Amino acid sequence: MKLNTVERAIMNNPVRAAHQHRREAAWFRRMAGGDLSGQHVLEVGCGRGVGAEVILDRLGAARVTAFDLDESMVELARRRLHGRPVSLSVGDVCTIEQQSATVDTVVDFGIIHHVPAWQESIAEVARVLRPGGLLLFEEVPRRMIHSWAFKTFTVHPLENRFEAEEFAAELARHGLHGTARIEHHLAGMLFVGAARKN
Ligand SMILES: C[S@@+](CC[C@H](N)C(=O)[O-])C[C@H]1O[C@@H](n2cnc3c(N)ncnc32)[C@H](O)[C@@H]1O
């Protein structure tokens, strides 16, 4: 599901970019147990491309493949990431155009809660990760999506949402383990974690 105007403004601004570069990069580096140097990283739902910048510049990846459902977001990302080792396309996390077991790390900067059939996206992430590969995720729990502010100002699927433990259980069903260290941040607005493919 694409963002409405209010959420676009919340996501596409310098404060969020600074937060991703500083705090979120530090969370992910800690969760990954170090940086991602030399790795091929797939970013799902890349938005305007700040996440790919973070993955290259703060986490040390060698190259990034990234896609988003929204063509206008991909166009913003293309402009931002011109000349960087990033391959961008329009795509759906429920049908990832990537061969199975080929990706070192998948990064999800807050998109899976936008996907109506979110369980399908977990199955796809698990499919493309190589054995031993890593998923780093930042997600929004059901109680936030059902809050007055979210329901009033943003547009999200309301049915079939998840809390952190349900997200972790779905990952485990697809052979992605290690989510015991899920952390809640920003007064419970989001949770972050890491899981490794068997
Ligand atoms: C909350 S924004 C996050 C964007 C970016 N990751 C960031 O942190 O700035 C969610 C993004 O997910 C994208 N999206 C929603 N459903 C998607 C899907 N099924 N496949 C790929 N991208 C999707 C939206 O277009 C939007 O850019």
Tab-separated table of C-alpha atoms and ligand atoms in Angstrom:
chain	number	residue	atom	x	y	z
A	1	MET	CA	0.000	0.000	0.000
A	2	LYS	CA	1.414	3.415	-1.021
A	3	LEU	CA	1.769	6.286	1.471
A	4	ASN	CA	-0.746	9.122	1.741
A	5	THR	CA	0.391	12.766	1.677
A	6	VAL	CA	0.802	13.070	5.451
A	7	GLU	CA	2.959	9.960	5.785
A	8	ARG	CA	5.032	10.960	2.746
A	9	ALA	CA	5.833	14.206	4.579
A	10	ILE	CA	6.669	12.297	7.781
A	11	MET	CA	8.988	9.894	5.916
A	12	ASN	CA	10.588	12.274	3.399
A	13	ASN	CA	12.185	14.948	5.561
A	14	PRO	CA	15.659	15.749	6.912
A	15	VAL	CA	14.779	14.837	10.518
A	16	ARG	CA	13.867	11.270	9.567
A	17	ALA	CA	16.950	11.021	7.324
A	18	ALA	CA	19.181	12.141	10.213
A	19	HIS	CA	17.475	9.638	12.519
A	20	GLN	CA	18.089	6.817	10.033
A	21	HIS	CA	21.745	7.809	9.562
A	22	ARG	CA	22.484	8.143	13.266
A	23	ARG	CA	20.228	6.113	15.557
A	24	GLU	CA	18.786	3.456	13.246
A	25	ALA	CA	22.168	2.688	11.667
A	26	ALA	CA	23.611	2.203	15.171
A	27	TRP	CA	20.739	-0.119	16.156
A	28	PHE	CA	21.225	-2.219	13.020
A	29	ARG	CA	25.027	-2.351	13.395
A	30	ARG	CA	24.594	-3.597	16.955
A	31	MET	CA	21.918	-6.126	15.943
A	32	ALA	CA	24.063	-7.384	13.051
A	33	GLY	CA	27.038	-7.785	15.397
A	34	GLY	CA	29.161	-5.459	13.230
A	35	ASP	CA	28.973	-3.914	9.796
A	36	LEU	CA	27.991	-5.495	6.461
A	37	SER	CA	31.297	-4.909	4.693
A	38	GLY	CA	31.563	-6.486	1.250
A	39	GLN	CA	27.969	-7.675	1.288
A	40	HIS	CA	25.222	-7.594	-1.307
A	41	VAL	CA	22.228	-6.143	0.512
A	42	LEU	CA	18.618	-6.106	-0.649
A	43	GLU	CA	16.493	-3.249	0.672
A	44	VAL	CA	12.750	-3.841	0.409
A	45	GLY	CA	10.496	-0.764	0.110
A	46	CYS	CA	13.367	1.692	-0.292
A	47	GLY	CA	11.254	4.847	-0.389
A	48	ARG	CA	13.315	7.859	-1.483
A	49	GLY	CA	16.648	6.064	-0.964
A	50	VAL	CA	17.919	7.213	2.431
A	51	GLY	CA	18.010	3.596	3.661
A	52	ALA	CA	20.299	2.554	0.798
A	53	GLU	CA	22.624	5.470	1.708
A	54	VAL	CA	22.690	4.243	5.318
A	55	ILE	CA	23.388	0.657	4.201
A	56	LEU	CA	26.366	1.821	2.084
A	57	ASP	CA	27.778	4.634	4.213
A	58	ARG	CA	27.040	3.525	7.784
A	59	LEU	CA	26.845	-0.274	7.480
A	60	GLY	CA	29.592	-0.687	4.851
A	61	ALA	CA	27.780	-2.836	2.249
A	62	ALA	CA	29.475	-3.238	-1.136
A	63	ARG	CA	26.301	-2.926	-3.176
A	64	VAL	CA	22.578	-2.575	-2.698
A	65	THR	CA	19.616	-3.796	-4.713
A	66	ALA	CA	16.498	-1.854	-3.743
A	67	PHE	CA	12.897	-1.574	-4.874
A	68	ASP	CA	9.620	0.093	-3.926
A	69	LEU	CA	5.993	-0.353	-4.972
A	70	ASP	CA	5.681	3.402	-5.619
A	71	GLU	CA	7.287	4.554	-8.869
A	72	SER	CA	7.500	8.169	-7.655
A	73	MET	CA	9.541	7.034	-4.616
A	74	VAL	CA	11.872	5.027	-6.867
A	75	GLU	CA	12.388	8.151	-8.998
A	76	LEU	CA	13.376	10.161	-5.879
A	77	ALA	CA	15.757	7.340	-4.911
A	78	ARG	CA	17.301	7.337	-8.402
A	79	ARG	CA	18.101	11.044	-8.093
A	80	ARG	CA	19.507	10.688	-4.565
A	81	LEU	CA	21.640	7.633	-5.330
A	82	HIS	CA	22.949	8.576	-8.787
A	83	GLY	CA	26.481	7.181	-9.192
A	84	ARG	CA	26.278	4.922	-6.140
A	85	PRO	CA	26.505	1.077	-6.355
A	86	VAL	CA	22.737	0.690	-6.103
A	87	SER	CA	20.357	-1.060	-8.478
A	88	LEU	CA	16.815	0.380	-8.240
A	89	SER	CA	13.481	-0.816	-9.557
A	90	VAL	CA	9.741	-0.747	-8.990
A	91	GLY	CA	8.707	-3.967	-7.263
A	92	ASP	CA	6.542	-5.736	-4.721
A	93	VAL	CA	7.961	-7.394	-1.618
A	94	CYS	CA	5.407	-10.206	-2.075
A	95	THR	CA	6.978	-11.184	-5.430
A	96	ILE	CA	10.671	-10.278	-5.161
A	97	GLU	CA	12.524	-10.401	-8.480
A	98	GLN	CA	15.617	-12.088	-7.103
A	99	GLN	CA	16.832	-15.664	-7.372
A	100	SER	CA	16.447	-17.850	-4.295
A	101	ALA	CA	19.239	-18.011	-1.696
A	102	THR	CA	21.342	-15.245	-3.311
A	103	VAL	CA	21.199	-12.325	-0.855
A	104	ASP	CA	23.540	-11.795	2.136
A	105	THR	CA	21.310	-9.369	4.032
A	106	VAL	CA	17.778	-8.014	3.604
A	107	VAL	CA	16.945	-4.663	5.228
A	108	ASP	CA	13.364	-3.585	6.005
A	109	PHE	CA	13.116	0.061	7.071
A	110	GLY	CA	9.460	0.019	8.093
A	111	ILE	CA	7.547	-1.329	5.107
A	112	ILE	CA	6.093	-4.731	5.983
A	113	HIS	CA	3.338	-3.185	8.141
A	114	HIS	CA	2.114	-1.570	4.886
A	115	VAL	CA	1.614	-4.932	3.189
A	116	PRO	CA	-1.918	-6.397	3.490
A	117	ALA	CA	-0.725	-10.029	3.135
A	118	TRP	CA	2.437	-9.373	5.153
A	119	GLN	CA	3.054	-13.098	5.738
A	120	GLU	CA	3.714	-13.431	1.974
A	121	SER	CA	6.476	-10.842	2.212
A	122	ILE	CA	8.182	-12.801	5.012
A	123	ALA	CA	8.078	-15.950	2.858
A	124	GLU	CA	9.686	-14.011	-0.002
A	125	VAL	CA	12.410	-12.503	2.206
A	126	ALA	CA	13.202	-15.985	3.536
A	127	ARG	CA	13.341	-17.360	-0.006
A	128	VAL	CA	15.912	-14.853	-1.303
A	129	LEU	CA	18.226	-14.980	1.738
A	130	ARG	CA	21.146	-17.397	1.483
A	131	PRO	CA	21.666	-19.884	4.350
A	132	GLY	CA	23.230	-17.877	7.171
A	133	GLY	CA	21.896	-14.650	5.637
A	134	LEU	CA	20.545	-11.867	7.839
A	135	LEU	CA	17.300	-9.896	8.007
A	136	LEU	CA	17.413	-6.505	9.745
A	137	PHE	CA	13.978	-5.061	10.396
A	138	GLU	CA	12.335	-1.963	11.804
A	139	GLU	CA	8.566	-2.378	12.046
A	140	VAL	CA	5.425	-0.755	13.476
A	141	PRO	CA	3.251	-2.852	15.819
A	142	ARG	CA	-0.521	-3.309	15.571
A	143	ARG	CA	-1.274	-1.135	18.616
A	144	MET	CA	0.312	1.892	16.891
A	145	ILE	CA	-1.468	1.266	13.602
A	146	HIS	CA	-4.751	1.064	15.518
A	147	SER	CA	-4.004	4.266	17.467
A	148	TRP	CA	-6.090	7.391	16.901
A	149	ALA	CA	-3.179	9.315	15.347
A	150	PHE	CA	-2.277	6.594	12.848
A	151	LYS	CA	-5.906	5.978	11.864
A	152	THR	CA	-6.618	9.700	11.497
A	153	PHE	CA	-3.546	10.864	9.607
A	154	THR	CA	-2.176	7.819	7.743
A	155	VAL	CA	-3.513	5.008	5.589
A	156	HIS	CA	-2.523	1.469	6.562
A	157	PRO	CA	-4.161	-1.928	6.250
A	158	LEU	CA	-5.982	-2.425	9.573
A	159	GLU	CA	-6.789	-6.138	9.425
A	160	ASN	CA	-4.182	-8.845	9.945
A	161	ARG	CA	-1.535	-6.611	11.625
A	162	PHE	CA	1.139	-7.880	14.052
A	163	GLU	CA	2.844	-7.275	17.359
A	164	ALA	CA	6.583	-7.967	17.645
A	165	GLU	CA	6.152	-11.500	18.981
A	166	GLU	CA	3.785	-12.418	16.121
A	167	PHE	CA	6.259	-11.006	13.616
A	168	ALA	CA	9.034	-13.085	15.232
A	169	ALA	CA	6.866	-16.229	15.158
A	170	GLU	CA	6.205	-15.768	11.434
A	171	LEU	CA	9.938	-15.328	10.804
A	172	ALA	CA	10.650	-18.526	12.738
A	173	ARG	CA	8.069	-20.407	10.623
A	174	HIS	CA	10.241	-19.527	7.624
A	175	GLY	CA	13.551	-20.526	9.205
A	176	LEU	CA	14.551	-17.032	10.374
A	177	HIS	CA	15.741	-17.161	13.971
A	178	GLY	CA	17.452	-15.001	16.582
A	179	THR	CA	14.707	-12.489	17.239
A	180	ALA	CA	14.943	-12.831	21.017
A	181	ARG	CA	16.643	-9.439	21.119
A	182	ILE	CA	13.827	-7.423	19.546
A	183	GLU	CA	13.956	-3.863	20.943
A	184	HIS	CA	11.097	-1.375	21.226
A	185	HIS	CA	11.962	2.274	20.520
A	186	LEU	CA	10.329	5.729	20.274
A	187	ALA	CA	7.795	5.052	23.042
A	188	GLY	CA	6.751	1.748	21.442
A	189	MET	CA	6.089	3.290	18.020
A	190	LEU	CA	8.434	0.814	16.401
A	191	PHE	CA	10.428	-2.330	17.082
A	192	VAL	CA	13.765	-3.384	15.598
A	193	GLY	CA	15.491	-6.721	15.408
A	194	ALA	CA	17.597	-9.182	13.444
A	195	ALA	CA	17.045	-12.769	12.375
A	196	ARG	CA	19.326	-15.228	10.622
A	197	LYS	CA	18.299	-17.805	8.008
A	198	ASN	CA	18.994	-21.434	8.930
B	1	LIG	C1	6.841	3.923	5.691
B	1	LIG	S1	7.531	3.976	4.092
B	1	LIG	C2	9.241	3.618	4.386
B	1	LIG	C3	10.114	4.027	3.212
B	1	LIG	C4	11.609	3.851	3.456
B	1	LIG	N1	11.944	2.473	3.727
B	1	LIG	C5	12.057	4.755	4.584
B	1	LIG	O1	12.371	4.262	5.669
B	1	LIG	O2	12.074	5.980	4.386
B	1	LIG	C6	6.930	2.469	3.398
B	1	LIG	C7	7.362	2.242	1.956
B	1	LIG	O3	6.976	0.928	1.577
B	1	LIG	C8	6.521	0.973	0.242
B	1	LIG	N2	5.690	-0.213	0.035
B	1	LIG	C9	4.449	-0.453	0.515
B	1	LIG	N3	4.024	-1.662	0.144
B	1	LIG	C10	5.032	-2.228	-0.569
B	1	LIG	C11	5.195	-3.477	-1.225
B	1	LIG	N4	4.219	-4.397	-1.238
B	1	LIG	N5	6.363	-3.735	-1.857
B	1	LIG	C12	7.350	-2.798	-1.865
B	1	LIG	N6	7.256	-1.589	-1.286
B	1	LIG	C13	6.107	-1.308	-0.637
B	1	LIG	C14	5.807	2.306	0.129
B	1	LIG	O4	5.666	2.726	-1.198
B	1	LIG	C15	6.731	3.198	0.956
B	1	LIG	O5	7.742	3.779	0.176
